[in-house]
PDB file of C-alpha atoms in Angstrom:
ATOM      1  CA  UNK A   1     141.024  16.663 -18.150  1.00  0.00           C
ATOM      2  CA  UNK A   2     141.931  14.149 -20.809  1.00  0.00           C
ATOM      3  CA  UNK A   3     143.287  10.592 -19.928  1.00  0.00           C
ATOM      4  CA  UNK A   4     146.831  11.421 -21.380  1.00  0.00           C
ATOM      5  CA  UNK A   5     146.654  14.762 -19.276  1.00  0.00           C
ATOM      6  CA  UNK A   6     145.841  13.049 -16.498  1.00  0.00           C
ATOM      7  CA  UNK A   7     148.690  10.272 -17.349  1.00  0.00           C
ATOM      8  CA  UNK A   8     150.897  13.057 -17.703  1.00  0.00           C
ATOM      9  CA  UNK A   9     149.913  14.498 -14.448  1.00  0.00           C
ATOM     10  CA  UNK A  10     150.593  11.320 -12.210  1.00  0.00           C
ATOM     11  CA  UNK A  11     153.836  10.430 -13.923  1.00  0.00           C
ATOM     12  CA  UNK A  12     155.064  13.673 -12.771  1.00  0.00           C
ATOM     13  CA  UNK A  13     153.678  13.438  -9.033  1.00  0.00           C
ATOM     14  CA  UNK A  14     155.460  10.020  -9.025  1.00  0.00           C
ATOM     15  CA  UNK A  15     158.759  11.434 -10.344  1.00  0.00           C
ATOM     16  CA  UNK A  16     158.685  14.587  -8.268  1.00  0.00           C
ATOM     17  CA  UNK A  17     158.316  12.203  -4.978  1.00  0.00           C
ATOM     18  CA  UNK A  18     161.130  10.163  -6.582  1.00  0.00           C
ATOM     19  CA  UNK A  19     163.420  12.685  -7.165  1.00  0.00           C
ATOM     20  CA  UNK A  20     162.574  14.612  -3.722  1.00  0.00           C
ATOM     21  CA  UNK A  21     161.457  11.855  -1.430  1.00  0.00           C
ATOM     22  CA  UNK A  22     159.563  12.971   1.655  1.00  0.00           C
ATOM     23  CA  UNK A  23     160.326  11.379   4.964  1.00  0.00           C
ATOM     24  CA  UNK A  24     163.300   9.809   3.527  1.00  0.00           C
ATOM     25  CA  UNK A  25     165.809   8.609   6.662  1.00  0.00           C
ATOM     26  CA  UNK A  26     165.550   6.607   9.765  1.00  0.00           C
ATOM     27  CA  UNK A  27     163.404   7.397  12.837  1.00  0.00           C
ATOM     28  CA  UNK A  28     166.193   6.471  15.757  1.00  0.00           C
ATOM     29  CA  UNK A  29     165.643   5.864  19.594  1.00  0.00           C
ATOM     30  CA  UNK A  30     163.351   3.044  19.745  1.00  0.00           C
ATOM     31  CA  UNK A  31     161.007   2.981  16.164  1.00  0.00           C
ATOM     32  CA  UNK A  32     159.773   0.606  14.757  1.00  0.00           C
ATOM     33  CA  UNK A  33     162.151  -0.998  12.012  1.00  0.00           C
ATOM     34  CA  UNK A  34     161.333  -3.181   9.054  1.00  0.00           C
ATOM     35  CA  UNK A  35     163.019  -4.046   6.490  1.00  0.00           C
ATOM     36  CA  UNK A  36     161.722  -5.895   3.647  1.00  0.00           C
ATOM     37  CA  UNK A  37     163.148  -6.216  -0.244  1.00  0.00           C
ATOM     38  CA  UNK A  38     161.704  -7.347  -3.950  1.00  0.00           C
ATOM     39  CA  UNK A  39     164.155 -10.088  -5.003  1.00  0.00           C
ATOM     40  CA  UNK A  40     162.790  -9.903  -8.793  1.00  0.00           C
ATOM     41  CA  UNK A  41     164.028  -6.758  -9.236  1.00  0.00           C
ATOM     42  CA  UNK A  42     166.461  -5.652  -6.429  1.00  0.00           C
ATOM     43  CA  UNK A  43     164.485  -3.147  -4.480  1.00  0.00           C
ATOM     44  CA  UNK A  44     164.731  -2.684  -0.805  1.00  0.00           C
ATOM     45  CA  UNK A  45     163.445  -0.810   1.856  1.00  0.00           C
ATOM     46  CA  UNK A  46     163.940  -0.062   5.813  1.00  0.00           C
ATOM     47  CA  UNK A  47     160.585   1.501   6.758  1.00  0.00           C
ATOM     48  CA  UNK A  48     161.024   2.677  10.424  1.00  0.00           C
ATOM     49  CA  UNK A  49     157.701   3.946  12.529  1.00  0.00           C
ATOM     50  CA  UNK A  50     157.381   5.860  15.610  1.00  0.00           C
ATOM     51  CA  UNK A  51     153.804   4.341  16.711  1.00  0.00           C
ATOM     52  CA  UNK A  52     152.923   6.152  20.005  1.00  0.00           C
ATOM     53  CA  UNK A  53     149.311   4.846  21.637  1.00  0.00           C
ATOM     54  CA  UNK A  54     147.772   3.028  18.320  1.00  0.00           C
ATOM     55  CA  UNK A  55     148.739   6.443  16.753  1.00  0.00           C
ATOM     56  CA  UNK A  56     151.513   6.728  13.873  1.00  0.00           C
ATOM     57  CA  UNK A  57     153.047   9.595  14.944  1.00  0.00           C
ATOM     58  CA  UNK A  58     156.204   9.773  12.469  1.00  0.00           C
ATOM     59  CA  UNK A  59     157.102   7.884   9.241  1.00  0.00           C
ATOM     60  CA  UNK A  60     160.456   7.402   7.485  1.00  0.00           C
ATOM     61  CA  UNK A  61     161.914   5.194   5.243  1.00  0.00           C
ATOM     62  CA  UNK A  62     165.504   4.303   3.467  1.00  0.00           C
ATOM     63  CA  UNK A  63     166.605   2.135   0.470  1.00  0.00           C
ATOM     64  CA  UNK A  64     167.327   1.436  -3.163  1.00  0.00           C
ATOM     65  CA  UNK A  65     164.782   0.825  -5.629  1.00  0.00           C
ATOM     66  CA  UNK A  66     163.205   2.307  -9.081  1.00  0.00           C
ATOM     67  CA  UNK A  67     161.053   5.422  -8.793  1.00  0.00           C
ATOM     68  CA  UNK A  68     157.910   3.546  -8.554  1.00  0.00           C
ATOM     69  CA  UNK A  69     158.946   1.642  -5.156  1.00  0.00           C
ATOM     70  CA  UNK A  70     160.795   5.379  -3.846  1.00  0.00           C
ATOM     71  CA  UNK A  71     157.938   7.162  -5.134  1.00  0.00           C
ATOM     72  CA  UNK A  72     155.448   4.734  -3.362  1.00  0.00           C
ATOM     73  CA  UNK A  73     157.445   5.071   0.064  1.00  0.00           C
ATOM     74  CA  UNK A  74     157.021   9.213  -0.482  1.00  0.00           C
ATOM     75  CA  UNK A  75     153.872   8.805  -0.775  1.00  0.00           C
ATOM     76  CA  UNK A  76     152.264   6.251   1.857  1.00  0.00           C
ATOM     77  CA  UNK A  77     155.010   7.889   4.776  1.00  0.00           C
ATOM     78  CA  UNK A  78     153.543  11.149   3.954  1.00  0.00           C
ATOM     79  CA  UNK A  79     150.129   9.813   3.995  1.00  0.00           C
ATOM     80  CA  UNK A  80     149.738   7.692   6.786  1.00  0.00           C
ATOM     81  CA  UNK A  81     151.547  10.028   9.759  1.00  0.00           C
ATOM     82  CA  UNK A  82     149.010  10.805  12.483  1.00  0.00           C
ATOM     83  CA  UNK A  83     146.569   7.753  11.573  1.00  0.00           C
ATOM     84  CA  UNK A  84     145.834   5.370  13.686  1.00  0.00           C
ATOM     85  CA  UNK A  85     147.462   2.017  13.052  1.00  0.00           C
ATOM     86  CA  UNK A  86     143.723   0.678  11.359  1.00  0.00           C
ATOM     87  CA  UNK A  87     143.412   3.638   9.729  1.00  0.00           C
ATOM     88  CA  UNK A  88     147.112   3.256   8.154  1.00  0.00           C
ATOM     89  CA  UNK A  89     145.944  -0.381   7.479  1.00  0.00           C
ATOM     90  CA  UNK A  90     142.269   0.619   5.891  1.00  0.00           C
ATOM     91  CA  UNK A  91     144.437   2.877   3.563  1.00  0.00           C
ATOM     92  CA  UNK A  92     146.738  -0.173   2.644  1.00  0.00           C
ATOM     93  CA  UNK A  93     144.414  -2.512   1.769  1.00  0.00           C
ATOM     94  CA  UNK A  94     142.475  -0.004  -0.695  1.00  0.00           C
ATOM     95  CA  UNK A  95     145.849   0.618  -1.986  1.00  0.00           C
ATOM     96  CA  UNK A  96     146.429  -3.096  -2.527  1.00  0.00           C
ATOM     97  CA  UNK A  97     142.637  -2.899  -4.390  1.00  0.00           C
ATOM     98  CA  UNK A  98     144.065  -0.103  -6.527  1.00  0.00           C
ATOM     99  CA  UNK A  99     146.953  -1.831  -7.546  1.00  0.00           C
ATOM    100  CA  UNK A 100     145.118  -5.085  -8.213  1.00  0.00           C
ATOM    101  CA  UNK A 101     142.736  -3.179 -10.735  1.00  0.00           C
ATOM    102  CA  UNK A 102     139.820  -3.944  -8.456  1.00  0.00           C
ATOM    103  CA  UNK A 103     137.392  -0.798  -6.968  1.00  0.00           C
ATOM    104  CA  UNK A 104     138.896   0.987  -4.578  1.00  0.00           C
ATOM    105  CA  UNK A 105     138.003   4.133  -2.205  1.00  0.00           C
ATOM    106  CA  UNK A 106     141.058   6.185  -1.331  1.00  0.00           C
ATOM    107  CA  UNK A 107     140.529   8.547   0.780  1.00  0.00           C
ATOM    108  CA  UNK A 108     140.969  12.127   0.404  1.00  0.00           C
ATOM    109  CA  UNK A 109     143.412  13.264   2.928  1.00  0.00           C
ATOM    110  CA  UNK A 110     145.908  10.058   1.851  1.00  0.00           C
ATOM    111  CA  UNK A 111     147.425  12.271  -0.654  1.00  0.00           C
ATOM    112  CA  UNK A 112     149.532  11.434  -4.084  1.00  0.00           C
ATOM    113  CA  UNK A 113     148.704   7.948  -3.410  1.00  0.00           C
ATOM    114  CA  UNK A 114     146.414   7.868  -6.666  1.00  0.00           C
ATOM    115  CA  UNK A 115     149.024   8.700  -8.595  1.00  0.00           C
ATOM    116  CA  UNK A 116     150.138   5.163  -8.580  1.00  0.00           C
ATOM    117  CA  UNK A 117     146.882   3.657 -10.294  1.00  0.00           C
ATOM    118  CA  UNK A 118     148.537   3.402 -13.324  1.00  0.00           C
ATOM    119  CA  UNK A 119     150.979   0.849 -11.812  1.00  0.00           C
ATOM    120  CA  UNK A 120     148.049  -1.635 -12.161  1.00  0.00           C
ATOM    121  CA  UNK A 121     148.474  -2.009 -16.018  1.00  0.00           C
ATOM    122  CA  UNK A 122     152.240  -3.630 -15.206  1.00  0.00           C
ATOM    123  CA  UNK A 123     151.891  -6.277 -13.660  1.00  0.00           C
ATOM    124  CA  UNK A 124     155.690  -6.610 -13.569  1.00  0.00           C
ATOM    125  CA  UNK A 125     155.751  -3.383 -11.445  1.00  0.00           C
ATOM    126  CA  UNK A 126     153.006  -3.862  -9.199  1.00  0.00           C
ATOM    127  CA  UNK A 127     155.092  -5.501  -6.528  1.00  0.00           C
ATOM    128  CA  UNK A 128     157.865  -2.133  -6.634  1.00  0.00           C
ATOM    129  CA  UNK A 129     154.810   0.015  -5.362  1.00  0.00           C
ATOM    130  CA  UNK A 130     153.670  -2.615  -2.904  1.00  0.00           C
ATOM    131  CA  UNK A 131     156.873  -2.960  -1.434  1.00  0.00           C
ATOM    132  CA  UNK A 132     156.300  -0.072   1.579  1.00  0.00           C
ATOM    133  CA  UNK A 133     153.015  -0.893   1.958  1.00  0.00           C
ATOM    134  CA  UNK A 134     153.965  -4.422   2.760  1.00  0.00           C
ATOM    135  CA  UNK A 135     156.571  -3.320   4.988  1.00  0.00           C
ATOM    136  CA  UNK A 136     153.825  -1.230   6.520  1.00  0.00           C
ATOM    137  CA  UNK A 137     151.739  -4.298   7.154  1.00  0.00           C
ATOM    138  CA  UNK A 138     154.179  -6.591   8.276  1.00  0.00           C
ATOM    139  CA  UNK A 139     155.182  -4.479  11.017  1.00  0.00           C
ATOM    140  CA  UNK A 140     151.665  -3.074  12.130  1.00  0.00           C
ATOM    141  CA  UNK A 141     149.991  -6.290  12.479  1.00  0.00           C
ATOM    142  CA  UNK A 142     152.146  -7.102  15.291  1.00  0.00           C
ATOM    143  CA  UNK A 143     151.278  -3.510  17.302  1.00  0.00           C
ATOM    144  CA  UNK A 144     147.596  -3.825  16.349  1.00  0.00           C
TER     145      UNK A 144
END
């Protein structure tokens, strides 16, 4: 597959999750909640986790944001439900290595996630798809 075929692929993986978001709401009844936002460019997010024995066991999030930061949110809820909470953070970390142009190993089961890799030539942008992740972080390393 060529490079702009491939480019053309991942733009529309990121725009389908934006335009139907998986695991968009809030978890109620005792999830985890954070809630974290981008000042630069207005994005927010409420990232709520149901984390049952080190396990994530459901993954939902809410907000505002461009389709990269939505998109991103689709993506990592989808992809880290049922992992354990260092499994979840493995997976956020090599994302963080994606989007920082470094090497990276994503694994297989985590998804669309790839899709993303692109984000690494905007610099400007990078921070919209870290936003969830971050949330992600900020509110595991506490349960860890």
């Amino acid at each position: 597959m060529s490079f702009n075929n491939l480019d053309q692929l991942y733009r529309s993986v990121i725009m389908d999750h934006y335009k139907n978001p998986r695991n968009k709401g809030v978890i109620e009844d005792g999830a985890l909640t954070i809630d974290m936002n981008n000042p630069t460019c207005g994005d927010r997010i409420r990232l709520t986790l149901d984390i049952q024995d080190e396990v994530v066991r459901d993954a939902k999030f809410d907000g505002e944001g461009c389709s990269i930061s939505m998109s991103s949110a689709s993506m990592m809820t989808e992809a880290i439900k049922g992992k354990t909470i260092a499994e979840a953070l493995k997976m956020s970390d090599e994302f963080s290595k994606m989007m920082l142009g470094e090497d990276y190993e994503i694994e297989e089961d985590a998804g669309d996630i790839e899709a993303l890799s692109g984000v690494a030539k905007f610099p400007a942008r990078i921070k919209c798809a870290t936003l969830a992740w971050k949330a992600l972080e900020r509110g595991t390393k506490n349960e860890e």
